[in-house]
XYZ file of C-alpha atoms in Angstrom:
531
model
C 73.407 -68.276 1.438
C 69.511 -68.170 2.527
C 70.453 -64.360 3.572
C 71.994 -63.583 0.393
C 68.870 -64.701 -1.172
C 66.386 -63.384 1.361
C 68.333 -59.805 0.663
C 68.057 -60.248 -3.345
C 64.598 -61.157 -3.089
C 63.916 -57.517 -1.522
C 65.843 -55.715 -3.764
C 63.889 -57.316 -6.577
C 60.447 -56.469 -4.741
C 62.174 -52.874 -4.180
C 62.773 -52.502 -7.973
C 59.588 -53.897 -8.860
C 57.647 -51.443 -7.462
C 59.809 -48.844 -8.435
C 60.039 -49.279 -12.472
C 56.862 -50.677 -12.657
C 54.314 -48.905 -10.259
C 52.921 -45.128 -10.490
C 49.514 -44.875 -7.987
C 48.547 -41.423 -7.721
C 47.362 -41.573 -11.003
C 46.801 -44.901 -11.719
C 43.152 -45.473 -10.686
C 42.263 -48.150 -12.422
C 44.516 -50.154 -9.953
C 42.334 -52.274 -7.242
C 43.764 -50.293 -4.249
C 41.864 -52.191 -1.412
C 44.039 -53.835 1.950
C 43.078 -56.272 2.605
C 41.497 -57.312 -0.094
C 37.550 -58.103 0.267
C 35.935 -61.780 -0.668
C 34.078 -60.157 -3.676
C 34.586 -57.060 -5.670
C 33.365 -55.352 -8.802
C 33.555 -51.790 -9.914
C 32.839 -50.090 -13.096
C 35.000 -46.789 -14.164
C 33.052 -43.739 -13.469
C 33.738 -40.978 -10.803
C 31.765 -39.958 -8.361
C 32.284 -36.717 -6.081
C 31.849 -36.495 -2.360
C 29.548 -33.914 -1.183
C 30.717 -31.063 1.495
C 27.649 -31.982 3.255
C 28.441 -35.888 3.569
C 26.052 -37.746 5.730
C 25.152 -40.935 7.595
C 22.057 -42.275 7.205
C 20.336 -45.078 8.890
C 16.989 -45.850 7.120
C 15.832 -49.554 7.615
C 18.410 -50.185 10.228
C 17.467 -52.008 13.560
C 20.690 -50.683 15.403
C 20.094 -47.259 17.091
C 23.636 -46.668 18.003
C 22.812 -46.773 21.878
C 26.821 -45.855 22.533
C 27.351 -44.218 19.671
C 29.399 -46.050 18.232
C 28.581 -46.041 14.827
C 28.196 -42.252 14.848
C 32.097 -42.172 16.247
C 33.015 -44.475 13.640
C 31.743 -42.198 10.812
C 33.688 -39.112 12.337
C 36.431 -41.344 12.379
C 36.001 -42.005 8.465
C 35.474 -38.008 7.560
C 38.607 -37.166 9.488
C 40.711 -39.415 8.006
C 39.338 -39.005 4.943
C 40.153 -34.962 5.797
C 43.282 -35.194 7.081
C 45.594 -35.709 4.511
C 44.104 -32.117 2.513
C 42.247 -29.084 2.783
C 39.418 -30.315 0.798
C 38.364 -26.548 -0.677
C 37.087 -27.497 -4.154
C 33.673 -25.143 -5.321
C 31.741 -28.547 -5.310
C 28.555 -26.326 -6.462
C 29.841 -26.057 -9.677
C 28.803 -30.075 -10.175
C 26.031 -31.451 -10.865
C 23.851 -33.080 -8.330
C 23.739 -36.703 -10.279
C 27.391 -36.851 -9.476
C 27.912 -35.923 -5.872
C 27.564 -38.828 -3.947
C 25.225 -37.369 -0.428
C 26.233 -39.733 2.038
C 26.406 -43.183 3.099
C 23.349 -45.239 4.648
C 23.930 -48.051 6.960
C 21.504 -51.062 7.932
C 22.531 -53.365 10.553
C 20.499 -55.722 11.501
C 21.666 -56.768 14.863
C 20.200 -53.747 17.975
C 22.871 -55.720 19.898
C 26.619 -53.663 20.442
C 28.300 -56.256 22.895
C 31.760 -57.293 21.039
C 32.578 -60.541 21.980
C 34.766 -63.354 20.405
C 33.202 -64.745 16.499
C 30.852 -62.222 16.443
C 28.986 -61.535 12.505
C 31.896 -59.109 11.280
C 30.586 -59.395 7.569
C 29.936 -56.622 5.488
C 28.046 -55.755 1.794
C 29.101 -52.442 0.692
C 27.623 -50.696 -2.771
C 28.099 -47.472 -4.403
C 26.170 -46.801 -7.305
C 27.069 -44.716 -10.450
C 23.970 -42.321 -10.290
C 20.478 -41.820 -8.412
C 18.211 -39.262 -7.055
C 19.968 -38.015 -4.743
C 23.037 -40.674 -4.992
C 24.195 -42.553 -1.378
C 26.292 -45.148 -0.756
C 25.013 -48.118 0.922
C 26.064 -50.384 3.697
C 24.981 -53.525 4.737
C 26.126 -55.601 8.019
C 24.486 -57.707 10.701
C 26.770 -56.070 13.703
C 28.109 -52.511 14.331
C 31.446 -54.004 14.151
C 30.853 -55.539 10.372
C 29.773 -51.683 9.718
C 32.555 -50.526 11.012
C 34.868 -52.905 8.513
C 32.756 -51.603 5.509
C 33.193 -47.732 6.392
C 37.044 -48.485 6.761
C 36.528 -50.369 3.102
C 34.745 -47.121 1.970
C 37.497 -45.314 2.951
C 40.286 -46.773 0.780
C 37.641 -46.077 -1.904
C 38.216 -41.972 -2.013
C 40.502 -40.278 -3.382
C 41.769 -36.003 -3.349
C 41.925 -34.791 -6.515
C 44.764 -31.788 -6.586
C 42.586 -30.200 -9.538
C 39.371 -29.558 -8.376
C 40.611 -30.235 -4.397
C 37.664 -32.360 -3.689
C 37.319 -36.013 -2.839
C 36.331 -38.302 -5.787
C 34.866 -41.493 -5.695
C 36.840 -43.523 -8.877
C 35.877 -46.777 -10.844
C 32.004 -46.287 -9.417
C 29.519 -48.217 -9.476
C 31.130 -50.488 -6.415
C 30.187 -53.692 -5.243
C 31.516 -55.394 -2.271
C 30.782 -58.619 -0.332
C 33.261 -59.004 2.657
C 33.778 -61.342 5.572
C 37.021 -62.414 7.730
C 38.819 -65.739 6.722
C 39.784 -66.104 10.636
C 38.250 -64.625 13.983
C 40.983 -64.236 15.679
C 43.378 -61.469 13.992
C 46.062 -60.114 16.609
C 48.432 -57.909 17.147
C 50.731 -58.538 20.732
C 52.380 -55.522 22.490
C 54.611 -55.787 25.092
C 54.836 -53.144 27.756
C 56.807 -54.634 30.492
C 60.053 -54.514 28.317
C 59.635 -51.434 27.594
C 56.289 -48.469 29.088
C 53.803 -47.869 25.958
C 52.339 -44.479 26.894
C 48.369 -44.649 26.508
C 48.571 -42.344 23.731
C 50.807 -44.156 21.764
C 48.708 -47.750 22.574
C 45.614 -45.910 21.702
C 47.631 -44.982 18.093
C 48.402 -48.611 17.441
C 44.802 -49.796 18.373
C 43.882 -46.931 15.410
C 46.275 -49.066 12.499
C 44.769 -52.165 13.693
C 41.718 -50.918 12.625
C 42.972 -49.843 9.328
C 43.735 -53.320 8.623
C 41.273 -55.237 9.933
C 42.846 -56.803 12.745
C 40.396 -57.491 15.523
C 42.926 -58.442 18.927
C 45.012 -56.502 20.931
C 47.219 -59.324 22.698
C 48.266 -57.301 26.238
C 51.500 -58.334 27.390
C 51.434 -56.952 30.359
C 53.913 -57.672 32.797
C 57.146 -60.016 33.062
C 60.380 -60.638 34.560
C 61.497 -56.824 33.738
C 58.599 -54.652 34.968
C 54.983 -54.800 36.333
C 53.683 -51.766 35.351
C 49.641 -52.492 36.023
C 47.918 -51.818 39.089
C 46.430 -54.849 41.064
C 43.862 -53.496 43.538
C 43.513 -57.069 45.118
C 47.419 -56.650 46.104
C 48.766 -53.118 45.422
C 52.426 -53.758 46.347
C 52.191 -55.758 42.739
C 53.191 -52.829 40.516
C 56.556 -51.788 43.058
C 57.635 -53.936 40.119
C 57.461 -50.998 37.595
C 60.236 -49.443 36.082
C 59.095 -45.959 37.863
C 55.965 -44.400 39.055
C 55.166 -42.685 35.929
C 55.833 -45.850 33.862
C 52.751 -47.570 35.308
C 49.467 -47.904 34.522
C 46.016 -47.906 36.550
C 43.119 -49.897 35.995
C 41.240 -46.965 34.833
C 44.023 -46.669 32.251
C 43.355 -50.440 31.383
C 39.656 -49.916 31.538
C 40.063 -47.073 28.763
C 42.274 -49.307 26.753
C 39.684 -51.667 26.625
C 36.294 -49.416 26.092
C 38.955 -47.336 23.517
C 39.537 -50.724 21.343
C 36.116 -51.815 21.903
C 34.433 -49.244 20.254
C 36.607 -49.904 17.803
C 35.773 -53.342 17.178
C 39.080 -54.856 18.998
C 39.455 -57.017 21.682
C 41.857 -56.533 24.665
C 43.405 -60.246 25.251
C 45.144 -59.658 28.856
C 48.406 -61.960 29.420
C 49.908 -62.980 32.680
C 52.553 -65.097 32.282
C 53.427 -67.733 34.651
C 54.874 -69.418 36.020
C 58.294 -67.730 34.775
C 58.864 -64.582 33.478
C 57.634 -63.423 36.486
C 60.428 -61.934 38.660
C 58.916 -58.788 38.653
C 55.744 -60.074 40.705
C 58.602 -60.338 43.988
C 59.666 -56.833 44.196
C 56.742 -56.208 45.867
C 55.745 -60.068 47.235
C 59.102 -61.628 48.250
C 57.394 -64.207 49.201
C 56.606 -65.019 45.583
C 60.273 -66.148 44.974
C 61.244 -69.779 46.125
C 64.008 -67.591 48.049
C 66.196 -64.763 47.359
C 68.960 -66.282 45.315
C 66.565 -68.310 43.229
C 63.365 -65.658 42.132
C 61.532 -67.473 39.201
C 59.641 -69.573 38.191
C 57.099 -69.117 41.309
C 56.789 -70.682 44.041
C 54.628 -73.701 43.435
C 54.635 -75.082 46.931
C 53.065 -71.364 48.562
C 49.482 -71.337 48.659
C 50.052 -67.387 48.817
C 51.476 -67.949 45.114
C 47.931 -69.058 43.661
C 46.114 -66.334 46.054
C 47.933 -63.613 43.880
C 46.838 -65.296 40.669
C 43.389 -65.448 41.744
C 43.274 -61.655 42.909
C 44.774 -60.527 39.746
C 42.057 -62.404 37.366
C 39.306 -61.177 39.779
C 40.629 -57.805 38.929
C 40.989 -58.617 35.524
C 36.979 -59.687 35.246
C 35.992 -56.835 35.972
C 37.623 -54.979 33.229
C 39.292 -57.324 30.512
C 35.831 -59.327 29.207
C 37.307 -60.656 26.416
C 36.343 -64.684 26.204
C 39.799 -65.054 26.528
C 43.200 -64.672 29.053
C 46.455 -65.652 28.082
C 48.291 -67.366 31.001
C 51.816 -67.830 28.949
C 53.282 -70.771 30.617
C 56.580 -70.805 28.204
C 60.221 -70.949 28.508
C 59.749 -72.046 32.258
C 63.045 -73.303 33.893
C 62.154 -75.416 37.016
C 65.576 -75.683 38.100
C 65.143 -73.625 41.061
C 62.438 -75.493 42.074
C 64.664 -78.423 43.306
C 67.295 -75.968 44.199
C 65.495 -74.302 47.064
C 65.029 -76.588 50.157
C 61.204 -75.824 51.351
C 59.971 -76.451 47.850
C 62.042 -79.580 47.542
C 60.514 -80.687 49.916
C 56.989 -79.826 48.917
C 57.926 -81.428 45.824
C 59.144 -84.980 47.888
C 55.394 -84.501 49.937
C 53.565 -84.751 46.584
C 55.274 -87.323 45.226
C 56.065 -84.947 42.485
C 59.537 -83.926 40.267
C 59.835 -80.373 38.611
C 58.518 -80.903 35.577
C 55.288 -82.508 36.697
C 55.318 -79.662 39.399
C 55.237 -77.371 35.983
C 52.559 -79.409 34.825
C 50.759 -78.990 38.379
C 51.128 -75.114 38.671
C 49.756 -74.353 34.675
C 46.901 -76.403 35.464
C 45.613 -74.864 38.989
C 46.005 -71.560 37.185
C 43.986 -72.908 34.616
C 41.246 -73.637 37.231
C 41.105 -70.468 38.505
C 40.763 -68.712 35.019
C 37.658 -70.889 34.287
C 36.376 -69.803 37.425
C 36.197 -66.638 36.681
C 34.699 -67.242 33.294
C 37.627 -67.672 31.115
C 38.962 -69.848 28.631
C 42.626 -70.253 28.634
C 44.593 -69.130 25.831
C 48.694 -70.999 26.707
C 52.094 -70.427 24.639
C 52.836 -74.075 23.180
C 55.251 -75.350 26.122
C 52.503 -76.225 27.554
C 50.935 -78.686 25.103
C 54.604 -80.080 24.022
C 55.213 -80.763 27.645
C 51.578 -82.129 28.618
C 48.854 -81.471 25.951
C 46.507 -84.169 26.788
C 46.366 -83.210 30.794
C 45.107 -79.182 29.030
C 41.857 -78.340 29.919
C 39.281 -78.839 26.743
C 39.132 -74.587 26.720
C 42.322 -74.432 26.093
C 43.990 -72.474 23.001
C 47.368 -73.442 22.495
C 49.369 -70.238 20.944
C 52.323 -71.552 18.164
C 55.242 -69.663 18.150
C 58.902 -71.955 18.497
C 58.062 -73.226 15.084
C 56.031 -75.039 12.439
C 54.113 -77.808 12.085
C 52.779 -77.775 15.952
C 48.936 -76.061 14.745
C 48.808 -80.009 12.727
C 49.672 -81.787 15.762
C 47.271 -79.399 18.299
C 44.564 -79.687 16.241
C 44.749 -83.480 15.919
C 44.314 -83.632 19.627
C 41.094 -81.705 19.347
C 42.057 -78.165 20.698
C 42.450 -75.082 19.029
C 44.976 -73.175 18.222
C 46.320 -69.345 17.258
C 49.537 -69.060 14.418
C 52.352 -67.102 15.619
C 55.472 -68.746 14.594
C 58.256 -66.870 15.420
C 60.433 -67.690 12.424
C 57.493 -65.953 10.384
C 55.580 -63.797 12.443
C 57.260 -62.285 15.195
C 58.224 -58.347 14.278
C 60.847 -58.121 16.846
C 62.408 -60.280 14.237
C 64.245 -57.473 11.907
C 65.252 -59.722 9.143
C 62.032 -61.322 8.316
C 60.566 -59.057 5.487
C 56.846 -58.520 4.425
C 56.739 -61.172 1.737
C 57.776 -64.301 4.685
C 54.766 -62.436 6.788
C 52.282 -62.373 3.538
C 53.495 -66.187 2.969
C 52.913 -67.548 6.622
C 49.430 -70.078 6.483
C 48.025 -70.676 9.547
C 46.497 -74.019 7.861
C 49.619 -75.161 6.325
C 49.408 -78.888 6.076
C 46.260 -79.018 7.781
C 43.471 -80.580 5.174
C 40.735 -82.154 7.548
C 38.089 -79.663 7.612
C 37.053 -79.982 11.244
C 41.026 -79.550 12.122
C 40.917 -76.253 10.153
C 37.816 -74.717 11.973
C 40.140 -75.548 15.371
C 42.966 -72.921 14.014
C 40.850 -69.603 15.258
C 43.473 -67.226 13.409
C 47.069 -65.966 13.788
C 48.628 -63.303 15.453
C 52.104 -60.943 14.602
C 53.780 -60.558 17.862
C 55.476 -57.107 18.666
C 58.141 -57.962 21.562
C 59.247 -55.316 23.105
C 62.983 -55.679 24.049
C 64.176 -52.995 21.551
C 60.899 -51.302 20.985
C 59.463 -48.176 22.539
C 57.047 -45.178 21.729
C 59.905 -44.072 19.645
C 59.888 -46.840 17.015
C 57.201 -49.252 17.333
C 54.930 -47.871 14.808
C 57.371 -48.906 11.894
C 58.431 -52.065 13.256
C 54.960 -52.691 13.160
C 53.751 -51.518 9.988
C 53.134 -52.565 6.900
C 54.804 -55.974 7.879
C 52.336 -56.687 10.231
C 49.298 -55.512 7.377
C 51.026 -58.313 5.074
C 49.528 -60.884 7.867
C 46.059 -58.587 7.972
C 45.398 -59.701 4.449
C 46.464 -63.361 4.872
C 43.899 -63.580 7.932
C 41.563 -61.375 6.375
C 40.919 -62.578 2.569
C 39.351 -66.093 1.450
C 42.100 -68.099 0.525
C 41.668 -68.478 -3.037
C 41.956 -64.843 -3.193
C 45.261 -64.410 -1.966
C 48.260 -64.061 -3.781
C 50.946 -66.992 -4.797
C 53.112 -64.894 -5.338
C 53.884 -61.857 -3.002
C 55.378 -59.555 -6.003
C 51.736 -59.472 -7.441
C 50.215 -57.369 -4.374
C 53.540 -55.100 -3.747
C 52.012 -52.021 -5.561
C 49.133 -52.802 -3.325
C 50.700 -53.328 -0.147
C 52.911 -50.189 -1.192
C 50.092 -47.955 -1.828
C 48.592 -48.897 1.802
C 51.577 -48.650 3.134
C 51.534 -44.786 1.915
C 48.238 -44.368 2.722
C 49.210 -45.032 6.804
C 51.720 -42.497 6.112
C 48.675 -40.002 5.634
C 47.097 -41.407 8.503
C 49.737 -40.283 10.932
C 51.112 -43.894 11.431
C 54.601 -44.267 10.954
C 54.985 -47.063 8.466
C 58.445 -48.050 7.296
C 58.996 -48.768 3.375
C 58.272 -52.153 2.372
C 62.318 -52.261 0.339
C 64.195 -54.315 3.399
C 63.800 -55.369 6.544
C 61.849 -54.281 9.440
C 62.577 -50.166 10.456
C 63.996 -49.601 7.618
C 64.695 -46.311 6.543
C 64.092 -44.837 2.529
C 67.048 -45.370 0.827
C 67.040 -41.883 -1.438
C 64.454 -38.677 -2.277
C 61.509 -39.951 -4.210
C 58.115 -41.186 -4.457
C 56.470 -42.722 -0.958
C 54.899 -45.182 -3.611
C 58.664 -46.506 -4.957
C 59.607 -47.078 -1.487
């Protein structure tokens, strides 16, 4: 019965949109995703000039890396892309073509690190001498959210093939609801090509997600290199399914320049079978190959290497050490680490607790804090070190009962949030509240943010892109927008949602239509904004 009405709610959402939403001409619409803390516009048009420029006039950021200066490419080229933009812009007056953008940031400082100021004020006004846009942000990174604001601002007209600025004068205040905003990939089920990681880090960006959860390596495949102990990645697939650490390194200096993080995951100590194809000795014995072996000092040698490795290229505050789904059954199966076990007066699952809490250790000393799937904390939450984030994702109602014990925790219920998860449709994503039943205000500050999860099982280059997208932009907004702001109801932002979906299109990104579940396919010839 739920499916039946789960499938008639799309089909309503799917007719919706079609009968009662035209965009390309509709401009009066407020076509913004996700949608800003504060906005007012007026209703004239404004056209861009050929000669569009950045400006920096008052700013104390001079752009040391250039990253502001890539970011602005970035907005003329997608802004570009979609047309050739050949209109005889002469012919218009100079009161109404707007001459560029200035940007003031206040910060000289570049380093993106976890909570850094990601706020933005962005104005447009309806005339001047000469007329610019103007930005306001105290990072780089809040800059960088206002030109991708700006952005969804512009529009080609087909008539006089120029870009036109509608429903000018603007005025925008904007700031994140949640500093943590993530996207996981998963590359040991299946090999992401760097290309195609490097396109997903792009969408993030369109949406305003700010973390690139890593899943590395599990039971399947270990496809990274480990220069601490190279036999690590025998465990790939093949030896062009792998990457190197100057691969990882441009992952992370690619997304940082971005304004994303790169959250590295290890998991352990299961789904980790893959670590023994090149260890052996990592197995508790041949017939019995995961979790670890907890009672090998070699074991938490490896573990250390790899997060030395990982410090010098992952400096993210965080590392995710997974610790889920761990079956200790082999444990007191295998006769050398039953024995270990008898020695230290200690049974499998305190052996469990043992293991995730020396890897903890070793992540702090090497300047982490711990980020642990929610095993963990069921099993033994008060024995977690104080840095720990607990990540949700078996279910709901476990944020309430982390945050009552004083840690923090990340939203990624799987019953909501997880994208591998075909028949959960954009409207459950859009709905999903990391705060749900959480009304102590300190308790709510301890829930950093959510995260969609992008298992990789059944995904590969060839369709990850629109099992990704725009279900994964419904939870962008929900982690984005002040909470009063969003909507109730999920059919009020479906022309919205439908007209960013489109707009990805244009981008290059391979967003499915929003009528069914995930991957979907259009149904019939027509419109990309009645799909």
């Amino acid at each position: 019965m739920l499916k039946l009405v789960v499938q008639g709610f799309a089909v309503a959402l799917f007719l919706h949109a079609l009968l009662g939403v035209v965009f390309a001409a509709d401009f009066n619409r407020l076509n913004i995703w996700p949608m800003p803390q504060s906005v007012s516009h007026g209703d004239q048009i404004l056209y861009l000039s050929k000669t569009f420029e950045l400006r920096t006039e008052g700013s104390k950021y001079l752009d040391p890396s250039g990253i502001l200066k890539d970011g602005f490419s970035r907005l003329l080229n997608i802004l570009q892309a979609a047309h050739v933009i050949d209109g005889n812009l002469p012919n218009f007056q100079q009161s109404v073509l707007l001459q560029g953008i200035n940007v003031v940031i206040s910060s000289p400082n570049d380093m993106l690190q976890y909570g850094i100021d990601e706020s933005y004020k962005l104005s447009v006004p309806a005339n001047g001498k000469p007329v610019y846009a103007h930005l306001e942000a105290q990072t780089v990174y809040g800059a960088l959210h206002g030109l991708q604001t700006f952005s969804q601002l512009c529009h080609f007209n087909s008539t006089t093939r120029v870009l036109e600025l509608h429903q000018v004068p603007w005025n925008i205040i904007d700031q994140p609801r949640f500093s943590y905003r993530g996207l996981l990939i998963d590359t040991s089920r299946h090999y992401q090509p760097l290309p195609m990681i490097k396109k997903v880090i792009d969408s993030m960006v369109y949406s305003k997600l700010n973390v690139l959860h890593w899943h590395i390596v599990d039971s399947q495949s270990f496809p990274l290199e480990i220069p601490s102990y190279p036999k690590l990645w025998n465990g790939a697939y093949s030896i062009s399914e792998r990457y190197t650490m100057a691969d990882a390194a441009e992952i992370v200096s690619y997304a940082q320049r971005r304004g994303i993080n790169v959250l590295a995951e290890i998991d352990v100590p299961g789904h980790a079978l893959s670590w023994g194809t090149g260890y052996p000795a990592l197995w508790p014995s041949k017939d019995c190959q995961q979790p670890l072996d907890v009672s090998n000092e070699f074991t938490f040698k490896v573990i250390d290497g790899i997060l030395s490795d990982f410090s010098k290229i992952f400096k993210f505050k965080f590392i995710h050490l997974g610790g889920d789904e761990v079956d200790t059954s082999c444990w007191g199966l295998t006769p050398h680490v039953r024995s270990w076990l008898k020695k230290h007066g200690l049974n499998e699952s305190e052996a469990y607790q043992y293991f995730v809490l020396r890897a903890q250790k070793i992540a702090i000393s090497h300047g982490y804090d711990i980020i642990n799937w929610e095993e963990t904390f069921n099993n033994f939450g008060n024995k977690l070190s104080q840095r720990t984030v607990v990540h949700n994702w078996l279910g709901a109602g476990v944020a309430k009962r982390v945050v009552a014990a004083g840690l923090r925790c990340i939203v990624s219920n799987q019953d909501k949030w997880y994208l591998d998860h075909l028949d959960t449709m954009w409207p459950e994503f859009y709905m999903n509240e990391p705060l749900a039943n959480i009304t102590d205000l300190k308790q709510q500050k301890l829930v950093i943010g959510g995260e969609v999860c992008m298992w990789g099982e059944h995904i590969d280059g060839s369709d990850i892109e629109q099992t990704i997208w725009p279900r994964a932009a419904a939870a962008a907004e929900r982690l984005w927008t002040p909470y009063d702001k969003l909507a109730k109801d999920p059919r009020k932002v479906t022309g919205r949602l439908a007209h960013f979906r489109c707009l990805l299109n244009q981008r290059g990104v391979a967003a499915a239509p929003l009528a069914g579940p995930g991957r979907v396919a259009p149904k019939e010839p027509g419109s990309c904004f009645t799909q």
